[in-house]
mmCIF file of C-alpha atoms in Angstrom:
data_model
loop_
_atom_site.group_PDB
_atom_site.id
_atom_site.type_symbol
_atom_site.label_atom_id
_atom_site.label_comp_id
_atom_site.label_asym_id
_atom_site.label_seq_id
_atom_site.Cartn_x
_atom_site.Cartn_y
_atom_site.Cartn_z
ATOM 1 C CA MET A 1 -16.390 36.621 -53.009
ATOM 2 C CA LYS A 2 -18.168 39.986 -52.531
ATOM 3 C CA LEU A 3 -18.468 40.406 -56.280
ATOM 4 C CA GLN A 4 -19.892 36.926 -56.658
ATOM 5 C CA ARG A 5 -22.435 37.693 -53.930
ATOM 6 C CA LYS A 6 -23.517 40.873 -55.679
ATOM 7 C CA ASN A 7 -23.935 38.961 -58.908
ATOM 8 C CA ARG A 8 -26.056 36.398 -57.155
ATOM 9 C CA LEU A 9 -28.245 39.098 -55.679
ATOM 10 C CA ARG A 10 -28.902 40.318 -59.216
ATOM 11 C CA ALA A 11 -29.874 36.851 -60.452
ATOM 12 C CA THR A 12 -33.644 37.062 -60.267
ATOM 13 C CA ALA A 13 -34.165 33.385 -61.028
ATOM 14 C CA LEU A 14 -32.341 32.528 -57.834
ATOM 15 C CA GLY A 15 -33.030 35.566 -55.721
ATOM 16 C CA ALA A 16 -34.578 33.676 -52.845
ATOM 17 C CA LEU A 17 -31.944 31.025 -52.368
ATOM 18 C CA ALA A 18 -30.455 32.007 -49.016
ATOM 19 C CA VAL A 19 -28.762 29.089 -47.349
ATOM 20 C CA SER A 20 -29.446 28.844 -43.644
ATOM 21 C CA GLY A 21 -26.373 28.631 -41.463
ATOM 22 C CA ALA A 22 -27.756 25.461 -39.967
ATOM 23 C CA LEU A 23 -27.996 23.748 -43.339
ATOM 24 C CA VAL A 24 -25.203 21.219 -43.684
ATOM 25 C CA LEU A 25 -24.145 20.354 -47.238
ATOM 26 C CA THR A 26 -20.944 18.473 -46.613
ATOM 27 C CA ALA A 27 -20.219 16.343 -49.645
ATOM 28 C CA CYS A 28 -20.587 18.958 -52.381
ATOM 29 C CA GLY A 29 -19.157 22.148 -50.981
ATOM 30 C CA SER A 30 -18.698 23.388 -54.526
ATOM 31 C CA ASP A 31 -22.443 23.040 -55.132
ATOM 32 C CA ASN A 32 -22.911 26.469 -53.557
ATOM 33 C CA ASN A 33 -25.257 27.980 -56.119
ATOM 34 C CA SER A 34 -27.727 29.603 -53.791
ATOM 35 C CA GLY A 35 -28.462 32.969 -55.294
ATOM 36 C CA GLY A 36 -28.500 35.677 -52.717
ATOM 37 C CA ASP A 37 -30.571 36.331 -49.614
ATOM 38 C CA THR A 38 -33.552 38.268 -48.395
ATOM 39 C CA GLY A 39 -31.717 41.038 -46.640
ATOM 40 C CA GLY A 40 -31.013 38.937 -43.566
ATOM 41 C CA LYS A 41 -34.712 38.324 -42.917
ATOM 42 C CA THR A 42 -36.175 34.834 -43.043
ATOM 43 C CA LYS A 43 -39.899 34.547 -43.545
ATOM 44 C CA ALA A 44 -41.413 31.339 -42.234
ATOM 45 C CA ALA A 45 -43.609 29.454 -44.665
ATOM 46 C CA SER A 46 -47.230 30.059 -43.753
ATOM 47 C CA ASN A 47 -48.544 26.512 -44.082
ATOM 48 C CA VAL A 48 -45.868 24.441 -42.329
ATOM 49 C CA LYS A 49 -47.288 22.094 -39.712
ATOM 50 C CA CYS A 50 -44.548 21.186 -37.242
ATOM 51 C CA ASP A 51 -46.586 18.593 -35.328
ATOM 52 C CA GLY A 52 -44.338 15.647 -34.471
ATOM 53 C CA ALA A 53 -41.199 17.309 -35.837
ATOM 54 C CA LYS A 54 -38.202 17.309 -33.524
ATOM 55 C CA GLY A 55 -34.439 17.153 -33.380
ATOM 56 C CA GLN A 56 -32.220 16.503 -36.363
ATOM 57 C CA LEU A 57 -33.160 14.860 -39.663
ATOM 58 C CA ARG A 58 -30.402 13.720 -41.990
ATOM 59 C CA ALA A 59 -31.027 13.220 -45.691
ATOM 60 C CA SER A 60 -28.821 12.927 -48.742
ATOM 61 C CA GLY A 61 -28.724 12.289 -52.459
ATOM 62 C CA SER A 62 -29.431 14.159 -55.674
ATOM 63 C CA SER A 63 -27.437 17.332 -56.255
ATOM 64 C CA ALA A 64 -30.053 18.219 -58.884
ATOM 65 C CA GLN A 65 -32.464 19.275 -56.139
ATOM 66 C CA LYS A 66 -29.861 20.980 -53.973
ATOM 67 C CA ASN A 67 -31.085 24.501 -54.735
ATOM 68 C CA ALA A 68 -34.700 23.471 -54.106
ATOM 69 C CA MET A 69 -33.677 21.932 -50.784
ATOM 70 C CA ASP A 70 -31.913 25.162 -49.835
ATOM 71 C CA LEU A 71 -35.202 27.026 -50.223
ATOM 72 C CA TRP A 72 -37.331 24.446 -48.467
ATOM 73 C CA VAL A 73 -34.976 23.878 -45.537
ATOM 74 C CA LYS A 74 -34.567 27.610 -44.914
ATOM 75 C CA ASP A 75 -38.313 28.215 -44.787
ATOM 76 C CA TYR A 76 -39.114 25.043 -42.870
ATOM 77 C CA MET A 77 -36.523 25.639 -40.166
ATOM 78 C CA ALA A 78 -37.740 29.219 -39.781
ATOM 79 C CA ALA A 79 -41.200 27.848 -39.036
ATOM 80 C CA CYS A 80 -40.172 24.918 -36.826
ATOM 81 C CA SER A 81 -37.720 26.072 -34.179
ATOM 82 C CA GLY A 82 -35.567 23.374 -32.668
ATOM 83 C CA VAL A 83 -35.705 21.220 -35.812
ATOM 84 C CA GLU A 84 -32.610 20.823 -37.990
ATOM 85 C CA ILE A 85 -32.699 19.405 -41.523
ATOM 86 C CA ASN A 86 -29.299 18.372 -42.896
ATOM 87 C CA TYR A 87 -29.385 17.580 -46.627
ATOM 88 C CA ASN A 88 -26.102 16.278 -48.051
ATOM 89 C CA SER A 89 -26.195 16.971 -51.806
ATOM 90 C CA SER A 90 -23.926 14.218 -53.031
ATOM 91 C CA SER A 91 -25.500 12.209 -55.861
ATOM 92 C CA SER A 92 -28.530 10.028 -56.462
ATOM 93 C CA GLY A 93 -26.453 6.869 -56.248
ATOM 94 C CA GLU A 94 -24.875 7.845 -52.951
ATOM 95 C CA GLY A 95 -28.255 8.867 -51.556
ATOM 96 C CA ILE A 96 -29.785 5.449 -52.292
ATOM 97 C CA VAL A 97 -26.793 3.719 -50.714
ATOM 98 C CA ALA A 98 -27.153 5.866 -47.574
ATOM 99 C CA PHE A 99 -30.892 5.167 -47.418
ATOM 100 C CA ASN A 100 -30.437 1.423 -47.745
ATOM 101 C CA GLN A 101 -27.762 1.538 -45.053
ATOM 102 C CA GLY A 102 -30.215 3.253 -42.713
ATOM 103 C CA THR A 103 -28.116 6.380 -42.163
ATOM 104 C CA VAL A 104 -30.674 8.914 -43.492
ATOM 105 C CA GLY A 105 -34.371 9.535 -42.990
ATOM 106 C CA PHE A 106 -34.966 9.955 -46.715
ATOM 107 C CA ALA A 107 -32.923 10.072 -49.911
ATOM 108 C CA GLY A 108 -33.180 12.191 -53.054
ATOM 109 C CA SER A 109 -32.843 10.384 -56.379
ATOM 110 C CA ASP A 110 -33.296 11.557 -59.962
ATOM 111 C CA SER A 111 -34.274 8.017 -60.951
ATOM 112 C CA ALA A 112 -36.839 5.690 -59.439
ATOM 113 C CA LEU A 113 -35.564 2.778 -57.358
ATOM 114 C CA LYS A 114 -34.485 -0.297 -59.259
ATOM 115 C CA PRO A 115 -35.979 -3.676 -58.235
ATOM 116 C CA GLU A 116 -32.752 -4.688 -56.515
ATOM 117 C CA GLU A 117 -32.675 -1.387 -54.599
ATOM 118 C CA VAL A 118 -36.255 -1.958 -53.464
ATOM 119 C CA ALA A 119 -35.232 -5.431 -52.285
ATOM 120 C CA ASP A 120 -32.307 -3.955 -50.323
ATOM 121 C CA SER A 121 -34.595 -1.354 -48.742
ATOM 122 C CA LYS A 122 -36.659 -4.066 -47.051
ATOM 123 C CA LYS A 123 -33.745 -4.727 -44.691
ATOM 124 C CA ILE A 124 -34.060 -1.154 -43.390
ATOM 125 C CA CYS A 125 -37.804 -0.593 -43.731
ATOM 126 C CA LYS A 126 -38.429 -3.879 -41.873
ATOM 127 C CA THR A 127 -42.208 -4.030 -42.272
ATOM 128 C CA GLY A 128 -42.261 -2.255 -45.649
ATOM 129 C CA GLN A 129 -40.063 -1.078 -48.502
ATOM 130 C CA GLY A 130 -38.666 2.022 -50.150
ATOM 131 C CA ILE A 131 -41.048 4.013 -52.336
ATOM 132 C CA ASN A 132 -40.601 6.915 -54.764
ATOM 133 C CA LEU A 133 -42.306 10.258 -54.113
ATOM 134 C CA PRO A 134 -41.927 12.720 -57.054
ATOM 135 C CA MET A 135 -41.049 16.083 -55.529
ATOM 136 C CA VAL A 136 -38.905 18.195 -57.876
ATOM 137 C CA GLY A 137 -39.271 18.578 -61.628
ATOM 138 C CA GLY A 138 -37.210 20.535 -64.062
ATOM 139 C CA PRO A 139 -35.249 20.778 -67.265
ATOM 140 C CA ILE A 140 -31.808 19.292 -67.733
ATOM 141 C CA ALA A 141 -30.084 22.186 -69.424
ATOM 142 C CA VAL A 142 -27.332 21.598 -71.953
ATOM 143 C CA GLY A 143 -24.955 24.475 -71.355
ATOM 144 C CA PHE A 144 -22.135 25.562 -73.645
ATOM 145 C CA HIS A 145 -19.287 28.060 -73.740
ATOM 146 C CA LEU A 146 -18.212 29.151 -77.195
ATOM 147 C CA GLU A 147 -16.664 32.585 -77.577
ATOM 148 C CA GLY A 148 -18.569 34.659 -80.135
ATOM 149 C CA VAL A 149 -21.631 32.381 -80.131
ATOM 150 C CA ASP A 150 -24.536 33.414 -77.898
ATOM 151 C CA SER A 151 -27.249 31.046 -79.141
ATOM 152 C CA LEU A 152 -27.220 27.463 -80.338
ATOM 153 C CA THR A 153 -29.777 24.921 -81.492
ATOM 154 C CA LEU A 154 -29.109 21.182 -81.413
ATOM 155 C CA ASP A 155 -31.252 18.098 -81.918
ATOM 156 C CA ALA A 156 -31.074 14.732 -80.194
ATOM 157 C CA PRO A 157 -28.930 12.921 -82.817
ATOM 158 C CA THR A 158 -26.394 15.748 -82.803
ATOM 159 C CA LEU A 159 -26.297 15.850 -79.000
ATOM 160 C CA ALA A 160 -25.780 12.090 -78.934
ATOM 161 C CA LYS A 161 -22.835 12.326 -81.334
ATOM 162 C CA ILE A 162 -21.307 15.223 -79.394
ATOM 163 C CA PHE A 163 -21.452 13.423 -76.028
ATOM 164 C CA ASP A 164 -20.237 10.210 -77.690
ATOM 165 C CA THR A 165 -17.314 12.255 -79.139
ATOM 166 C CA LYS A 166 -18.312 11.340 -82.693
ATOM 167 C CA ILE A 167 -18.707 15.029 -83.557
ATOM 168 C CA LYS A 168 -15.474 16.732 -82.598
ATOM 169 C CA LYS A 169 -15.560 20.280 -84.015
ATOM 170 C CA TRP A 170 -18.018 23.112 -83.476
ATOM 171 C CA ASN A 171 -18.226 23.821 -87.212
ATOM 172 C CA ASP A 172 -19.234 20.236 -88.008
ATOM 173 C CA PRO A 173 -21.824 20.158 -90.853
ATOM 174 C CA ALA A 174 -24.469 18.650 -88.531
ATOM 175 C CA ILE A 175 -24.203 21.659 -86.214
ATOM 176 C CA THR A 176 -23.974 24.286 -88.950
ATOM 177 C CA LYS A 177 -27.100 22.872 -90.622
ATOM 178 C CA LEU A 178 -29.071 23.429 -87.409
ATOM 179 C CA ASN A 179 -27.666 26.949 -86.995
ATOM 180 C CA PRO A 180 -27.783 28.720 -90.379
ATOM 181 C CA GLY A 181 -26.057 32.058 -90.278
ATOM 182 C CA ALA A 182 -24.132 31.350 -87.081
ATOM 183 C CA LYS A 183 -20.372 31.879 -87.151
ATOM 184 C CA LEU A 184 -19.246 28.575 -85.687
ATOM 185 C CA PRO A 185 -15.485 28.323 -85.162
ATOM 186 C CA ASP A 186 -13.158 25.508 -86.185
ATOM 187 C CA LYS A 187 -12.669 24.691 -82.520
ATOM 188 C CA ALA A 188 -12.562 21.372 -80.687
ATOM 189 C CA ILE A 189 -15.671 20.432 -78.712
ATOM 190 C CA GLN A 190 -14.904 19.565 -75.094
ATOM 191 C CA PRO A 191 -17.838 17.613 -73.618
ATOM 192 C CA PHE A 192 -18.092 17.302 -69.840
ATOM 193 C CA HIS A 193 -20.043 14.668 -67.917
ATOM 194 C CA ARG A 194 -20.588 13.625 -64.305
ATOM 195 C CA SER A 195 -17.797 11.622 -62.663
ATOM 196 C CA GLU A 196 -20.003 9.854 -60.093
ATOM 197 C CA ASP A 197 -23.217 7.843 -60.365
ATOM 198 C CA SER A 198 -25.867 10.381 -61.239
ATOM 199 C CA GLY A 199 -29.590 10.326 -61.876
ATOM 200 C CA THR A 200 -29.099 13.355 -64.115
ATOM 201 C CA THR A 201 -26.780 11.261 -66.273
ATOM 202 C CA GLN A 202 -29.348 8.463 -66.361
ATOM 203 C CA ASN A 203 -32.133 10.835 -67.430
ATOM 204 C CA LEU A 204 -29.942 12.271 -70.191
ATOM 205 C CA GLY A 205 -29.289 8.687 -71.315
ATOM 206 C CA LYS A 206 -33.013 7.908 -71.330
ATOM 207 C CA TYR A 207 -33.677 10.981 -73.458
ATOM 208 C CA LEU A 208 -30.933 10.184 -75.981
ATOM 209 C CA ALA A 209 -31.884 6.502 -76.179
ATOM 210 C CA ALA A 210 -35.535 7.396 -76.799
ATOM 211 C CA THR A 211 -34.953 10.179 -79.318
ATOM 212 C CA ALA A 212 -31.721 9.138 -81.076
ATOM 213 C CA PRO A 213 -31.544 5.337 -80.822
ATOM 214 C CA SER A 214 -29.366 5.039 -83.925
ATOM 215 C CA ASP A 215 -26.743 7.358 -82.451
ATOM 216 C CA TRP A 216 -26.868 6.501 -78.735
ATOM 217 C CA LYS A 217 -26.379 2.772 -78.175
ATOM 218 C CA TYR A 218 -25.790 2.836 -74.420
ATOM 219 C CA GLU A 219 -28.020 1.634 -71.620
ATOM 220 C CA ALA A 220 -29.453 4.437 -69.492
ATOM 221 C CA GLU A 221 -27.464 4.003 -66.286
ATOM 222 C CA LYS A 222 -26.321 6.366 -63.554
ATOM 223 C CA LYS A 223 -22.676 5.840 -64.476
ATOM 224 C CA TRP A 224 -21.500 7.723 -67.571
ATOM 225 C CA PRO A 225 -21.303 5.100 -70.338
ATOM 226 C CA ALA A 226 -19.513 6.667 -73.299
ATOM 227 C CA PRO A 227 -15.756 6.837 -73.892
ATOM 228 C CA GLY A 228 -13.962 10.158 -74.147
ATOM 229 C CA GLY A 229 -15.004 13.492 -72.750
ATOM 230 C CA GLN A 230 -13.999 14.908 -69.382
ATOM 231 C CA ALA A 231 -15.520 14.222 -65.983
ATOM 232 C CA ALA A 232 -16.405 16.580 -63.132
ATOM 233 C CA SER A 233 -18.035 16.028 -59.757
ATOM 234 C CA GLY A 234 -21.644 17.036 -59.244
ATOM 235 C CA SER A 235 -23.804 19.303 -61.359
ATOM 236 C CA SER A 236 -21.879 22.264 -59.965
ATOM 237 C CA GLY A 237 -18.579 20.740 -61.045
ATOM 238 C CA VAL A 238 -19.770 20.229 -64.619
ATOM 239 C CA ALA A 239 -21.221 23.741 -64.739
ATOM 240 C CA THR A 240 -18.003 25.245 -63.391
ATOM 241 C CA GLN A 241 -15.943 23.515 -66.080
ATOM 242 C CA VAL A 242 -18.298 24.574 -68.873
ATOM 243 C CA LYS A 243 -18.159 28.172 -67.720
ATOM 244 C CA ALA A 244 -14.350 28.117 -67.544
ATOM 245 C CA VAL A 245 -13.465 26.289 -70.768
ATOM 246 C CA ASP A 246 -13.954 27.813 -74.209
ATOM 247 C CA GLY A 247 -15.399 25.104 -76.457
ATOM 248 C CA ALA A 248 -17.045 23.220 -73.598
ATOM 249 C CA ILE A 249 -20.494 21.667 -73.401
ATOM 250 C CA GLY A 250 -22.143 19.821 -70.514
ATOM 251 C CA TYR A 251 -25.432 18.993 -68.832
ATOM 252 C CA PHE A 252 -26.857 20.108 -65.492
ATOM 253 C CA GLU A 253 -30.051 21.423 -63.954
ATOM 254 C CA LEU A 254 -31.218 24.831 -65.130
ATOM 255 C CA SER A 255 -30.547 26.439 -61.746
ATOM 256 C CA TYR A 256 -26.808 25.888 -62.227
ATOM 257 C CA ALA A 257 -26.926 27.540 -65.644
ATOM 258 C CA ALA A 258 -28.825 30.498 -64.175
ATOM 259 C CA SER A 259 -26.526 30.973 -61.192
ATOM 260 C CA GLN A 260 -23.351 30.809 -63.301
ATOM 261 C CA LYS A 261 -24.819 32.689 -66.288
ATOM 262 C CA ILE A 262 -24.171 29.841 -68.713
ATOM 263 C CA THR A 263 -25.903 29.961 -72.097
ATOM 264 C CA THR A 264 -28.084 26.931 -72.781
ATOM 265 C CA VAL A 265 -28.893 25.007 -75.936
ATOM 266 C CA ASP A 266 -32.330 25.213 -77.574
ATOM 267 C CA ILE A 267 -33.528 21.749 -78.566
ATOM 268 C CA ASN A 268 -34.983 21.012 -81.991
ATOM 269 C CA THR A 269 -37.639 18.380 -81.214
ATOM 270 C CA GLY A 270 -39.043 18.266 -84.728
ATOM 271 C CA GLY A 271 -41.869 20.550 -83.638
ATOM 272 C CA ALA A 272 -42.717 23.976 -85.007
ATOM 273 C CA ALA A 273 -39.736 25.706 -83.393
ATOM 274 C CA PRO A 274 -36.726 24.875 -81.195
ATOM 275 C CA VAL A 275 -37.558 24.830 -77.491
ATOM 276 C CA LYS A 276 -35.684 26.699 -74.773
ATOM 277 C CA ALA A 277 -34.825 25.190 -71.410
ATOM 278 C CA SER A 278 -37.201 26.861 -68.964
ATOM 279 C CA SER A 279 -39.374 25.924 -66.003
ATOM 280 C CA GLU A 280 -42.527 26.657 -67.981
ATOM 281 C CA ASN A 281 -41.462 24.544 -70.959
ATOM 282 C CA ALA A 282 -40.359 21.672 -68.715
ATOM 283 C CA SER A 283 -43.726 21.757 -66.940
ATOM 284 C CA LYS A 284 -45.456 21.190 -70.283
ATOM 285 C CA ALA A 285 -43.510 17.954 -70.710
ATOM 286 C CA ILE A 286 -43.873 16.775 -67.098
ATOM 287 C CA ALA A 287 -47.631 17.361 -67.181
ATOM 288 C CA ALA A 288 -47.919 14.415 -69.585
ATOM 289 C CA ALA A 289 -46.136 12.018 -67.193
ATOM 290 C CA LYS A 290 -48.024 8.952 -65.995
ATOM 291 C CA VAL A 291 -47.741 7.216 -62.622
ATOM 292 C CA THR A 292 -46.375 3.717 -63.218
ATOM 293 C CA GLY A 293 -45.573 2.773 -59.618
ATOM 294 C CA THR A 294 -47.801 0.316 -57.778
ATOM 295 C CA GLY A 295 -49.293 0.594 -54.316
ATOM 296 C CA LYS A 296 -47.911 3.649 -52.537
ATOM 297 C CA ASP A 297 -45.044 3.992 -55.008
ATOM 298 C CA LEU A 298 -45.481 7.019 -57.305
ATOM 299 C CA ALA A 299 -42.725 6.481 -59.890
ATOM 300 C CA LEU A 300 -43.452 8.348 -63.133
ATOM 301 C CA ASP A 301 -43.038 7.563 -66.832
ATOM 302 C CA LEU A 302 -41.819 10.621 -68.766
ATOM 303 C CA ASP A 303 -42.347 11.118 -72.502
ATOM 304 C CA TYR A 304 -38.939 12.160 -73.812
ATOM 305 C CA THR A 305 -40.122 12.046 -77.434
ATOM 306 C CA THR A 306 -42.813 14.713 -77.123
ATOM 307 C CA LYS A 307 -43.116 17.188 -79.970
ATOM 308 C CA ALA A 308 -45.825 19.212 -78.255
ATOM 309 C CA GLU A 309 -45.487 22.920 -78.912
ATOM 310 C CA GLY A 310 -43.248 24.564 -76.324
ATOM 311 C CA ALA A 311 -42.579 21.328 -74.410
ATOM 312 C CA TYR A 312 -38.924 20.950 -73.410
ATOM 313 C CA PRO A 313 -38.346 17.176 -73.550
ATOM 314 C CA LEU A 314 -35.060 16.806 -71.669
ATOM 315 C CA VAL A 315 -36.483 16.769 -68.158
ATOM 316 C CA LEU A 316 -35.996 14.931 -64.917
ATOM 317 C CA VAL A 317 -38.040 14.301 -61.811
ATOM 318 C CA THR A 318 -36.312 13.968 -58.472
ATOM 319 C CA TYR A 319 -37.911 11.567 -56.008
ATOM 320 C CA GLU A 320 -37.722 11.583 -52.245
ATOM 321 C CA VAL A 321 -37.254 7.948 -51.242
ATOM 322 C CA VAL A 322 -38.852 6.857 -47.954
ATOM 323 C CA CYS A 323 -40.128 3.678 -46.335
ATOM 324 C CA ASP A 324 -43.857 3.167 -46.815
ATOM 325 C CA THR A 325 -43.867 1.487 -43.390
ATOM 326 C CA GLY A 326 -41.081 0.773 -40.947
ATOM 327 C CA ASN A 327 -39.666 4.302 -40.785
ATOM 328 C CA LYS A 328 -37.546 5.140 -37.751
ATOM 329 C CA ALA A 329 -39.725 6.416 -34.927
ATOM 330 C CA ASP A 330 -37.344 9.198 -33.895
ATOM 331 C CA THR A 331 -37.398 10.848 -37.347
ATOM 332 C CA LEU A 332 -40.793 9.819 -38.753
ATOM 333 C CA GLY A 333 -42.594 12.917 -37.469
ATOM 334 C CA THR A 334 -40.038 15.241 -39.028
ATOM 335 C CA VAL A 335 -40.001 13.332 -42.324
ATOM 336 C CA LYS A 336 -43.784 13.571 -42.597
ATOM 337 C CA SER A 337 -43.898 17.225 -41.570
ATOM 338 C CA PHE A 338 -41.101 18.311 -43.916
ATOM 339 C CA LEU A 339 -42.257 16.341 -46.977
ATOM 340 C CA THR A 340 -45.833 17.491 -46.453
ATOM 341 C CA TYR A 341 -44.541 21.048 -46.765
ATOM 342 C CA THR A 342 -42.327 20.371 -49.821
ATOM 343 C CA ALA A 343 -45.258 18.721 -51.616
ATOM 344 C CA SER A 344 -47.666 21.513 -50.687
ATOM 345 C CA THR A 345 -48.855 24.079 -53.204
ATOM 346 C CA GLU A 346 -46.789 26.733 -51.438
ATOM 347 C CA GLY A 347 -43.689 24.541 -51.379
ATOM 348 C CA GLN A 348 -44.014 23.677 -55.054
ATOM 349 C CA GLN A 349 -44.542 27.299 -56.084
ATOM 350 C CA LEU A 350 -41.114 28.132 -54.667
ATOM 351 C CA LEU A 351 -39.485 25.874 -57.244
ATOM 352 C CA THR A 352 -39.852 28.272 -60.140
ATOM 353 C CA GLU A 353 -37.679 30.769 -58.234
ATOM 354 C CA ALA A 354 -34.796 28.307 -58.527
ATOM 355 C CA GLY A 355 -35.261 27.252 -62.145
ATOM 356 C CA TYR A 356 -37.278 24.113 -61.425
ATOM 357 C CA ALA A 357 -40.731 23.020 -62.551
ATOM 358 C CA PRO A 358 -43.461 22.277 -59.992
ATOM 359 C CA ILE A 359 -44.838 18.752 -59.959
ATOM 360 C CA PRO A 360 -48.392 18.786 -61.435
ATOM 361 C CA GLU A 361 -50.998 19.290 -58.714
ATOM 362 C CA ALA A 362 -52.754 15.999 -59.446
ATOM 363 C CA ILE A 363 -49.518 14.147 -58.660
ATOM 364 C CA SER A 364 -48.563 16.358 -55.681
ATOM 365 C CA THR A 365 -51.957 15.612 -54.140
ATOM 366 C CA LYS A 366 -51.168 11.893 -54.290
ATOM 367 C CA VAL A 367 -47.752 12.577 -52.758
ATOM 368 C CA ARG A 368 -49.304 14.425 -49.807
ATOM 369 C CA GLU A 369 -51.790 11.601 -49.273
ATOM 370 C CA THR A 370 -48.988 9.062 -49.296
ATOM 371 C CA VAL A 371 -46.832 11.070 -46.885
ATOM 372 C CA ALA A 372 -49.764 11.342 -44.472
ATOM 373 C CA GLY A 373 -49.962 7.538 -44.351
ATOM 374 C CA LEU A 374 -46.271 6.868 -43.707
ATOM 375 C CA SER A 375 -45.694 4.851 -40.545
#
């Protein structure tokens, strides 16, 4: 454990992820990828407004944003004494269920609410409905573990065939063609996917369906659709398996690759050069997103087929799901205060420290305006 802690302290991409002792992350104890601390000192965020915040606020959902939530909760609670934020990083599907059962003040989801989920939310929101507030952006990294191979380029059709178990060996001609000169072994590929309903899975499905429709015939759903492969719980579970198993490949947010030192795939988009998974490159893709939600809903449409130079196309946006009206009176003040901070320029700038991509300012401004009007 001490060695792991030292390694985390050396991980600059995650150097600020100190988890507050008051932060409760019950469902995914193995999602502990916070990278180090700040020497025991917690600096309160300078622009947090605690007006109306009080008591305990429970939230749950996406494990993709778990490391971002660690940062935000630590700083927010340092600024607002007496307030406790408990984010349960389970999965997007479980977060939506909890929200529509009325057990949390907000939910995190890597996919916008479906029409039937919006309909269910009206039972809890009473005078309103659930809406999507884009809060966390970032690349979905494809990580691999192949002894003797320290870099790898794949394109969408090849990724689709790998995760559909149509390509079974690492020295398959499709892979060797994309990696001239690489010494790829005659070793079985072991693809890992999420075991539970996951917005990360759904975003991967959207990317593959958009960019390799001839090779990926499945609907983009939160439940893993393809036969074969091996399942693991949460992004941390998939990352742990990839790190441990020679020949493995899997998908998870970049922060998990950084914290576990997992090598990630460069994606050949058909552009001038393969693109690395990075916060900067993901931001280039997210910047082209368009708001497609109506009213106060800010759901986004991402362009997975972009060939823009340096744009990493396999991205996701995590939404915080709240009621536009009809929020619970005892937690409304804390919800508004906390989400105002996370959507602030300062809050968004923290994301790059954890391998995420800030939401474009034009969209974050709309988020802050929407949060201010929650009732």
